[in-house]
Short mmCIF file of C-alpha atoms and ligand atoms in Angstrom, two decimals:
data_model
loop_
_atom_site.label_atom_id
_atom_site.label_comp_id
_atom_site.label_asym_id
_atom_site.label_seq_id
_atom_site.Cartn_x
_atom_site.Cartn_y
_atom_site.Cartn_z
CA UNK A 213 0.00 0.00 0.00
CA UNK A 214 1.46 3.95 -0.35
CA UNK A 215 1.39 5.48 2.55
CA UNK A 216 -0.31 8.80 1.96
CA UNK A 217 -0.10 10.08 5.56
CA UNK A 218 0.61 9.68 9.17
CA UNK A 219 -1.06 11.84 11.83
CA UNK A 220 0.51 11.54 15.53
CA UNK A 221 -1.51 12.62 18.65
CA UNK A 222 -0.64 12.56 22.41
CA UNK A 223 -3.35 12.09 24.30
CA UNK A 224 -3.66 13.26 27.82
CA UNK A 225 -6.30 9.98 29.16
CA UNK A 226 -7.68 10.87 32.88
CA UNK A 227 -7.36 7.82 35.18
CA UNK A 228 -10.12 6.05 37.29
CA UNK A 229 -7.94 6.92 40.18
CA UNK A 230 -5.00 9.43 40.83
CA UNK A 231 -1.83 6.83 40.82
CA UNK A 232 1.44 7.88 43.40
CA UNK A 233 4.65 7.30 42.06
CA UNK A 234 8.09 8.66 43.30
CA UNK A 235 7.71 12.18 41.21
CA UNK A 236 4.05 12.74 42.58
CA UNK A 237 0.77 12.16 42.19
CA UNK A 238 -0.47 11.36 37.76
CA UNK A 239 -4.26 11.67 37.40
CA UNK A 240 -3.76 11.04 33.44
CA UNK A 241 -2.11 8.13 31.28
CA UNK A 242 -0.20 10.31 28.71
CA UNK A 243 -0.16 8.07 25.56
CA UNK A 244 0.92 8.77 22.49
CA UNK A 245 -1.20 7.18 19.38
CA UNK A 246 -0.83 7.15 15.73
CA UNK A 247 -3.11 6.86 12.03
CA UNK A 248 -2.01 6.35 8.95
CA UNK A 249 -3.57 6.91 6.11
CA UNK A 250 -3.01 4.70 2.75
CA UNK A 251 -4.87 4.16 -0.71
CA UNK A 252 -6.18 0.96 0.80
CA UNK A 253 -7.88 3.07 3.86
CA UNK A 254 -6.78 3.71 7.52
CA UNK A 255 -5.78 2.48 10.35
CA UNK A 256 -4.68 3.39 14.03
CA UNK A 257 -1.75 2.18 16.33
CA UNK A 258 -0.67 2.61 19.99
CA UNK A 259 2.74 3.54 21.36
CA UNK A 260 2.88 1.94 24.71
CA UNK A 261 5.03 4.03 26.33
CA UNK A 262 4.39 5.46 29.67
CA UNK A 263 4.59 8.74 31.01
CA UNK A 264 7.95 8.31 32.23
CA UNK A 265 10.68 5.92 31.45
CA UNK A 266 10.68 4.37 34.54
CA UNK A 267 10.02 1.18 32.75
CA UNK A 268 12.01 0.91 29.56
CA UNK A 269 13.57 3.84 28.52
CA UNK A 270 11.15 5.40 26.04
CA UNK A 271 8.44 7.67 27.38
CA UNK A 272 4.91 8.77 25.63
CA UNK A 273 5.96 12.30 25.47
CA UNK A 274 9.52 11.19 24.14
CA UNK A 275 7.65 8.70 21.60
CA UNK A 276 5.48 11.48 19.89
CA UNK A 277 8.28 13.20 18.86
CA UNK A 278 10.41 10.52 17.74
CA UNK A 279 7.20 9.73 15.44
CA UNK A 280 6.57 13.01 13.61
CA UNK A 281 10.30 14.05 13.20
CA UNK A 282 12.41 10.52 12.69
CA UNK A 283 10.02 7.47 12.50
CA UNK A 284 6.41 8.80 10.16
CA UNK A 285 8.67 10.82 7.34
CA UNK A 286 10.58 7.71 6.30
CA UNK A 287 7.51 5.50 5.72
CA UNK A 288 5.28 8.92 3.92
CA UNK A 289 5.08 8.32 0.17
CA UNK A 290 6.18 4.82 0.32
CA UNK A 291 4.49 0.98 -0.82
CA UNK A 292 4.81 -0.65 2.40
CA UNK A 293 3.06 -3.72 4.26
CA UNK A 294 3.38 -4.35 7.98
CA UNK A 295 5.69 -6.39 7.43
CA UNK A 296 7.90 -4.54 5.48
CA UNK A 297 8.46 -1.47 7.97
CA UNK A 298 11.10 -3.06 9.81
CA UNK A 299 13.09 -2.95 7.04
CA UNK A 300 12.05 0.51 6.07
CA UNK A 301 12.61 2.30 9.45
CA UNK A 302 16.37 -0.27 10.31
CA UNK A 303 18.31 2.87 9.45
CA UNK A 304 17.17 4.25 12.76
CA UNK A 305 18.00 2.43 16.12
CA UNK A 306 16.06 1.88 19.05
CA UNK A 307 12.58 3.21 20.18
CA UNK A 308 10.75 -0.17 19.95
CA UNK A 309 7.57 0.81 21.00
CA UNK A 310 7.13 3.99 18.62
CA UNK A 311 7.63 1.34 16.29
CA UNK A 312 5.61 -1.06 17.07
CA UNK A 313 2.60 1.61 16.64
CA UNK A 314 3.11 2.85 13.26
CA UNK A 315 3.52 -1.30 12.41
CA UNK A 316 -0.25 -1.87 14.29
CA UNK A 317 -1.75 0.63 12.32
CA UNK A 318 -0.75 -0.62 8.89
CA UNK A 319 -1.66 -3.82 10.42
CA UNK A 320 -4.92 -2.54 11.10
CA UNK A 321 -5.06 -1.55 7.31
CA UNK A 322 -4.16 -4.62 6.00
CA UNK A 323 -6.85 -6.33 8.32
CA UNK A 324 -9.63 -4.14 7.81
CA UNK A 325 -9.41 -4.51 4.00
CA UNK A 326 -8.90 -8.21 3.96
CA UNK A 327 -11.86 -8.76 6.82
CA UNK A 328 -9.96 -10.64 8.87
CA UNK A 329 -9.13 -10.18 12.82
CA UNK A 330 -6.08 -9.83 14.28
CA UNK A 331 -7.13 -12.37 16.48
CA UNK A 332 -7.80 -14.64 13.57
CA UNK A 333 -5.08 -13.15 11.23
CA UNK A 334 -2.16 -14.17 14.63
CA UNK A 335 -3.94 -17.78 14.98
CA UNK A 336 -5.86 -17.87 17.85
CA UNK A 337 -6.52 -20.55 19.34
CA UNK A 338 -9.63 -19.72 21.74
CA UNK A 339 -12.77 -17.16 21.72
CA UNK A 340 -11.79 -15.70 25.53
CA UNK A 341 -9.06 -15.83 27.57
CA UNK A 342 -9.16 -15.81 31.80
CA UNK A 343 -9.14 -11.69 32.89
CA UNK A 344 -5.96 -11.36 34.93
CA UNK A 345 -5.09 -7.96 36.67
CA UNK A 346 -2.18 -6.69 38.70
CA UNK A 347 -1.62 -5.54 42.43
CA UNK A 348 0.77 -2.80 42.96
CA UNK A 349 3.43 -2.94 46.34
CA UNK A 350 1.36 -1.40 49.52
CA UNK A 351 0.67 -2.08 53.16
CA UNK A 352 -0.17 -5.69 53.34
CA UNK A 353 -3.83 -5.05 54.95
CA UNK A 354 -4.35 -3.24 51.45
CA UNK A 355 -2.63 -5.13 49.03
CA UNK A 356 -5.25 -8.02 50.49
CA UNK A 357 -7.92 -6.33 50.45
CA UNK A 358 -7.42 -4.83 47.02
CA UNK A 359 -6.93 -8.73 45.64
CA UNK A 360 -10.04 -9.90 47.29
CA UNK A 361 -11.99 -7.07 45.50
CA UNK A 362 -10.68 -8.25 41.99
CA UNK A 363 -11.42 -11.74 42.98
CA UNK A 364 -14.99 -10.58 43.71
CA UNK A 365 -14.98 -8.80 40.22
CA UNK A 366 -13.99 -11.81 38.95
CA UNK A 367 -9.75 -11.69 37.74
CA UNK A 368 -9.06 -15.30 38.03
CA UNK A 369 -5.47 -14.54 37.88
CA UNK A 370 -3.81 -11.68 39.68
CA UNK A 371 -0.09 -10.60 39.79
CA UNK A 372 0.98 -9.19 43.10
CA UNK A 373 4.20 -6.98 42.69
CA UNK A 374 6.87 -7.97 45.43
CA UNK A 375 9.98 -6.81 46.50
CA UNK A 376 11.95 -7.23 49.52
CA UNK A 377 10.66 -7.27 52.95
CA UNK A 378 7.23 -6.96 51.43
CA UNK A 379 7.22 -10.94 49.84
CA UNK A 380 6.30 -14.12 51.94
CA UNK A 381 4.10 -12.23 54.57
CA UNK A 382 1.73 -10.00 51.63
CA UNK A 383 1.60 -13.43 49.29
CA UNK A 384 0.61 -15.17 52.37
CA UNK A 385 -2.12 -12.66 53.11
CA UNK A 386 -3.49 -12.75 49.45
CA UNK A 387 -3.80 -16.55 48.90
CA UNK A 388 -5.95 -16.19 52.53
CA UNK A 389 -8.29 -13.93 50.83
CA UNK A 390 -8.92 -15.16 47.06
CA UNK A 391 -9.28 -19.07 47.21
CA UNK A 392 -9.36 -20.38 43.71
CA UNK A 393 -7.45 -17.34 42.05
CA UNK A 394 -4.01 -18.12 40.78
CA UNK A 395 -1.67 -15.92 42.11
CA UNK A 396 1.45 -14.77 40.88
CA UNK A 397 3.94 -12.41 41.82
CA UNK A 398 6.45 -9.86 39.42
CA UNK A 399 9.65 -8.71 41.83
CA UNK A 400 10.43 -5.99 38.96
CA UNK A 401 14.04 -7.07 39.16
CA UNK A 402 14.12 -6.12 42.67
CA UNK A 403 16.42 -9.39 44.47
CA UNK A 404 19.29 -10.63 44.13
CA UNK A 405 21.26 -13.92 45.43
CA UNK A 406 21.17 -13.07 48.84
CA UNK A 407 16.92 -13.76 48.83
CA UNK A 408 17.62 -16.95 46.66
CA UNK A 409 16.28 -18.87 49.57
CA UNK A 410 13.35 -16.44 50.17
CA UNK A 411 12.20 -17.26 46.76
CA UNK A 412 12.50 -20.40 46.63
CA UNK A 413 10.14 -20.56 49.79
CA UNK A 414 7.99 -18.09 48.04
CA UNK A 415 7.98 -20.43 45.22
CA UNK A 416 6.58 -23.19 46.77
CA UNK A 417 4.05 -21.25 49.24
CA UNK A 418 0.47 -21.98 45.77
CA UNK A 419 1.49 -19.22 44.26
CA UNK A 420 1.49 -19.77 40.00
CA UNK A 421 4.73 -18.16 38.67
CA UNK A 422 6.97 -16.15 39.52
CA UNK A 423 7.73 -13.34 37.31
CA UNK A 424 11.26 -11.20 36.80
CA UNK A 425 12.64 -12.01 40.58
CA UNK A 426 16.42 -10.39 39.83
CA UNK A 427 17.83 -7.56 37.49
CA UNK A 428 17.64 -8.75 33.91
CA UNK A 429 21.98 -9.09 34.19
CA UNK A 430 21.66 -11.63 37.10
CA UNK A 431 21.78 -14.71 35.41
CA UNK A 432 23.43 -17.36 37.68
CA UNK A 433 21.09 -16.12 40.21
CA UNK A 434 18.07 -16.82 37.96
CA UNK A 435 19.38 -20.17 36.48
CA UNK A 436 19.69 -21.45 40.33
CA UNK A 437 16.04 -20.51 40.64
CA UNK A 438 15.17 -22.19 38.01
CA UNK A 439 16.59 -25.48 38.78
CA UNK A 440 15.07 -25.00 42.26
CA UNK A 441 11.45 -24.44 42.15
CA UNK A 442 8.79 -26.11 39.79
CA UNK A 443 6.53 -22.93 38.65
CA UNK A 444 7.49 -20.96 35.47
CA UNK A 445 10.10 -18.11 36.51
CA UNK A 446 8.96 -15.86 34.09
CA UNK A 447 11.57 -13.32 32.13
CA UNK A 448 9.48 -9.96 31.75
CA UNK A 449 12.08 -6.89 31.57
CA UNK A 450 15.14 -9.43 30.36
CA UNK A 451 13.09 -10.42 27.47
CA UNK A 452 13.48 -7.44 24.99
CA UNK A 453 14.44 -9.84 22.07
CA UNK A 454 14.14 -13.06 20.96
CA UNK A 455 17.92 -13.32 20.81
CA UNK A 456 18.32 -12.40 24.55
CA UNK A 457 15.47 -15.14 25.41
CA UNK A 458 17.77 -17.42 23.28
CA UNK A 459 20.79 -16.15 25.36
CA UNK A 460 18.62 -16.97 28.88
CA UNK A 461 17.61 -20.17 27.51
CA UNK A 462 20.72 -21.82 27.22
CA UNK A 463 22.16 -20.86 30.90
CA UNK A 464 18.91 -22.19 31.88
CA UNK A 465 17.51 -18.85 33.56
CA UNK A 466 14.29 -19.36 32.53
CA UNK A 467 11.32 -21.07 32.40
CA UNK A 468 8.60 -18.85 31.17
CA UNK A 469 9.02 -15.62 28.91
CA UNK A 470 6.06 -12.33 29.50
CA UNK A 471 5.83 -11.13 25.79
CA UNK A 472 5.14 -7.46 25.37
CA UNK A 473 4.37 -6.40 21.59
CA UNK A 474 5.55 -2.61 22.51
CA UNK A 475 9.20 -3.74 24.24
CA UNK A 476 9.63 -6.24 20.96
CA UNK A 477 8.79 -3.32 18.35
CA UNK A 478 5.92 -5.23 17.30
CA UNK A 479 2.78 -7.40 17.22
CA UNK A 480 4.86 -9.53 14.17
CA UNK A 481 8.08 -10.10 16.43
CA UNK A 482 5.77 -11.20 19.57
CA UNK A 483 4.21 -13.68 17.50
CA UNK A 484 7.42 -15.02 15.93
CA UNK A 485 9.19 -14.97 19.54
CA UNK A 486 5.61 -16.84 20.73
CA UNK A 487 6.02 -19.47 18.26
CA UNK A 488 10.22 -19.78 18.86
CA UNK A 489 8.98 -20.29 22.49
CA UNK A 490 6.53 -22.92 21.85
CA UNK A 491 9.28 -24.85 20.32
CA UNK A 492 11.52 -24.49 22.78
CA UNK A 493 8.88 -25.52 25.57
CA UNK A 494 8.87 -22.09 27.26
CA UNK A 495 5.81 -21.36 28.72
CA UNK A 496 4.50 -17.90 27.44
CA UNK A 497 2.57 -15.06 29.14
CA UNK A 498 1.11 -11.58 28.18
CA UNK A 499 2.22 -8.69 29.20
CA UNK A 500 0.47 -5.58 29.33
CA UNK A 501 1.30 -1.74 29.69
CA UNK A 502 -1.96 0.07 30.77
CA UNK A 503 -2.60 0.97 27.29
CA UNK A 504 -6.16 2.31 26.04
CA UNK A 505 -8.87 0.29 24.62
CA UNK A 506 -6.50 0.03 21.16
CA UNK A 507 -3.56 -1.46 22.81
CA UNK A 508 -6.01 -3.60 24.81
CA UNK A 509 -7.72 -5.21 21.45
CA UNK A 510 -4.00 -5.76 20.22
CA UNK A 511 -2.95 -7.61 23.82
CA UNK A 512 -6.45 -9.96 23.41
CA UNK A 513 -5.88 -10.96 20.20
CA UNK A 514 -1.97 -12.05 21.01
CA UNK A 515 -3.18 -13.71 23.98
CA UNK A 516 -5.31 -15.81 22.79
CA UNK A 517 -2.41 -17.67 20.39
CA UNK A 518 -2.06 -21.05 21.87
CA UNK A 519 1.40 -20.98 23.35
CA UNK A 520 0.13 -18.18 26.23
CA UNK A 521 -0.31 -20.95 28.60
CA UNK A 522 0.40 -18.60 31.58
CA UNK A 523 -2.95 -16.29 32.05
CA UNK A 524 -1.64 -12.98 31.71
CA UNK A 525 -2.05 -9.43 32.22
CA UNK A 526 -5.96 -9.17 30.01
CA UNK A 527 -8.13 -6.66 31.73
CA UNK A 528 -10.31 -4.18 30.38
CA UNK A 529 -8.57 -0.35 30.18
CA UNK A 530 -11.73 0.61 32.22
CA UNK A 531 -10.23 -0.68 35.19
CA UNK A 532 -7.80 2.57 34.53
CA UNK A 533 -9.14 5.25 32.18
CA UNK A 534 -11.92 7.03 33.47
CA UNK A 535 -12.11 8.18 29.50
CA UNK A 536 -11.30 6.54 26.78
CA UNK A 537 -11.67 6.87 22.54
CA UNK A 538 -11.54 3.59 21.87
CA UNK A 539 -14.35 0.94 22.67
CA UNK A 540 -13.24 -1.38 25.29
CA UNK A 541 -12.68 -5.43 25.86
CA UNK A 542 -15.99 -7.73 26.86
CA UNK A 543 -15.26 -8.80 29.89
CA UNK A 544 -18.05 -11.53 31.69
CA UNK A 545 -18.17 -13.83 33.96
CA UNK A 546 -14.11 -13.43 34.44
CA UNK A 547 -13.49 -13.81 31.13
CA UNK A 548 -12.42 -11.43 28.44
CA UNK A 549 -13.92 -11.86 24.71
CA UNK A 550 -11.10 -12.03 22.70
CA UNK A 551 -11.96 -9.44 19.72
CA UNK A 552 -13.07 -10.64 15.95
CA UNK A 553 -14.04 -7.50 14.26
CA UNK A 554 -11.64 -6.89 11.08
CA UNK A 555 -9.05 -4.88 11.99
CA UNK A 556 -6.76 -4.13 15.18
CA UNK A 557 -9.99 -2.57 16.71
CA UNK A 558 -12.63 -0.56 15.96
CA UNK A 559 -12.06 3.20 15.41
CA UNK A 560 -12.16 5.67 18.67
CA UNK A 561 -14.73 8.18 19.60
CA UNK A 562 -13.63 11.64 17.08
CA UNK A 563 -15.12 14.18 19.88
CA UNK A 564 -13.43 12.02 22.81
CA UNK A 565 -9.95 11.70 20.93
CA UNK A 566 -10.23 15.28 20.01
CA UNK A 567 -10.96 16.37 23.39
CA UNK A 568 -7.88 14.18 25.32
CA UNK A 569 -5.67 15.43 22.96
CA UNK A 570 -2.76 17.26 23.98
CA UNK A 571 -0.61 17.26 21.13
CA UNK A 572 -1.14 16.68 16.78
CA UNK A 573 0.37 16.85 13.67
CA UNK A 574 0.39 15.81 10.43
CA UNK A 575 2.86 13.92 7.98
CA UNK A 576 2.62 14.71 4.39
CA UNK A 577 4.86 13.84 1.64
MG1 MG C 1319 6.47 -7.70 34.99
#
């Protein structure tokens, strides 16, 4: 297809409730989002970036530039397919997850005029998929009381965040509270060999997985792990490519591997890194990134490939955006519809988009 133009738009989305981080208090997910325009229609993609790089080290704001000034003129006035823009944009290095929007929305293109899903167009394997959510670090009494209500609301899989001092004791309190939820926990890289025992008790207290324990450059702590506890110890930050899965894989420092489309520049490379898995009998989870209703449809469809045997991260964005220009997942009964409309997902709301953005331009040739 010739791409005839790419519009970029940060978008300022308020959140259901104001979230504390080290910087202050965010009431709004800045996100930055992009459509492209082709002679075989349009389409839209999400840059799952956060506000801040405290995650990976791209940030919305940071993203929206990169995408008007470096990333949308070098695919403007060209024949492209999704699957060709890797090899369009290789002159530039880095930003993965600006990337990895301007591929979903030609995606979307390509989709929408051959009326096929993403869901179907990946391989799915199932209609729905469990509805998993995540529990942030807090006072134990909280962090309980917080799983028991998304038990209630029906998550039959939730990932409590740990770190140390604040491990055994809050997993403890959780599994008293939400009988017949898996629970798993994400250390965010937080230990190191000095609480290999810890987690190995951890391990072995019901809980499901065990997700990113030690700093993505601790691998003999990780491979000891491994070789000591029988749940999936999951690589979620060390995972950025399938070469440094491949590189995990043979020191044995993993069992399990959290895909994130965004971090991998791509909903192509998380299904060819989901399929290298499946071969080499990783297990496979989904990771999300508290993206909008877009993102969301993109994270559905993905899961629901057969290899995600580890229920991941699949919640509706309403459980964080108090507004939102994009429709959002079905969730019922505890489990999420995976999406089959043609396309990535539907297109947002004009006067909601218009009125969270921030931010626009245009690319022309
Ligand atoms: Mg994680």
């Amino acid at each position: 297809m010739l791409i005839e133009r790419v519009e970029v738009r940060l978008l300022e989305l308020p959140l259901v409730e104001p979230f504390a981080a080290a910087h202050g208090t965010t009431r709004s997910r800045e996100i930055a989002v992009v459509r492209v325009d082709s002679d075989h229609g349009h389409g839209w993609g999400e840059c799952s970036a956060l506000p801040e790089p405290t995650y990976t080290d791209e940030l919305a704001a940071g993203a929206f530039v990169f995408l008007h000034e470096e990333l949308a003129p070098r695919l403007v006035g060209h024949q492209l397919t999704a699957a060709s823009i890797g090899d369009q944009l290789s002159v530039v290095e880095g930003h993965p997850m600006a990337r990895a929007a301007l591929e979903m929305a030609v995606l979307d293109i390509e989709l929408r005029a051959e009326q096929t899903s993403l869901a179907r167009f990946l391989g799915a394997g199932v209609d729905d998929l469990p509805a998993g959510a995540a529990v942030g670090l807090g006072p134990i009494g909280e962090v309980a009381e917080r799983a028991a209500a998304l038990a209630e609301d029906g998550f039959g899989r939730l990932k409590v965040k740990i770190a140390p001092g604040h491990d055994v004791e809050v997993v403890e309190a959780v599994l008293g509270r939400v009988a017949g939820t898996e629970v798993q926990v994400d250390g965010n890289g937080a230990y190191d060999a000095r609480h290999l025992d810890r987690l190995t008790d951890l391990a072995a207290s019901g809980i499901g997985a065990i997700e990113q324990p030690f700093s993505p450059a601790d691998v003999e702590p990780a491979a000891r792990l491994v070789e000591r506890c029988s749940i999936p110890v999951v690589a979620d930050e060390a995972a950025v490519s399938a070469a440094a899965v491949a590189h995990l894989r043979s020191r044995s420092a993993l069992s399990g591997v959290s895909i994130k489309a965004a971090r991998l520049g791509g909903i192509l490379a998380a299904r060819d890194l989901h399929d290298r898995c499946v071969e080499w009998g990783l297990a496979v989870t989904a990771g999300g990134m508290v993206e909008s209703g877009l993102g969301r449809h993109a994270l559905a469809a993905l899961a629901a490939l057969p290899g995600f045997t580890i229920a991941g991260d699949v919640s509706p964005a309403g459980r964080w955006l108090a507004a939102d220009p994009w429709p959002d997942l079905a969730m019922d009964g505890g489990r999420i519809t995976v999406p089959t409309a043609a396309g990535v997902a539907p297109d947002p709301d004009p006067a909601v988009l218009d009125h969270h953005t921030t931010e626009r331009t245009e690319i022309l040739p």
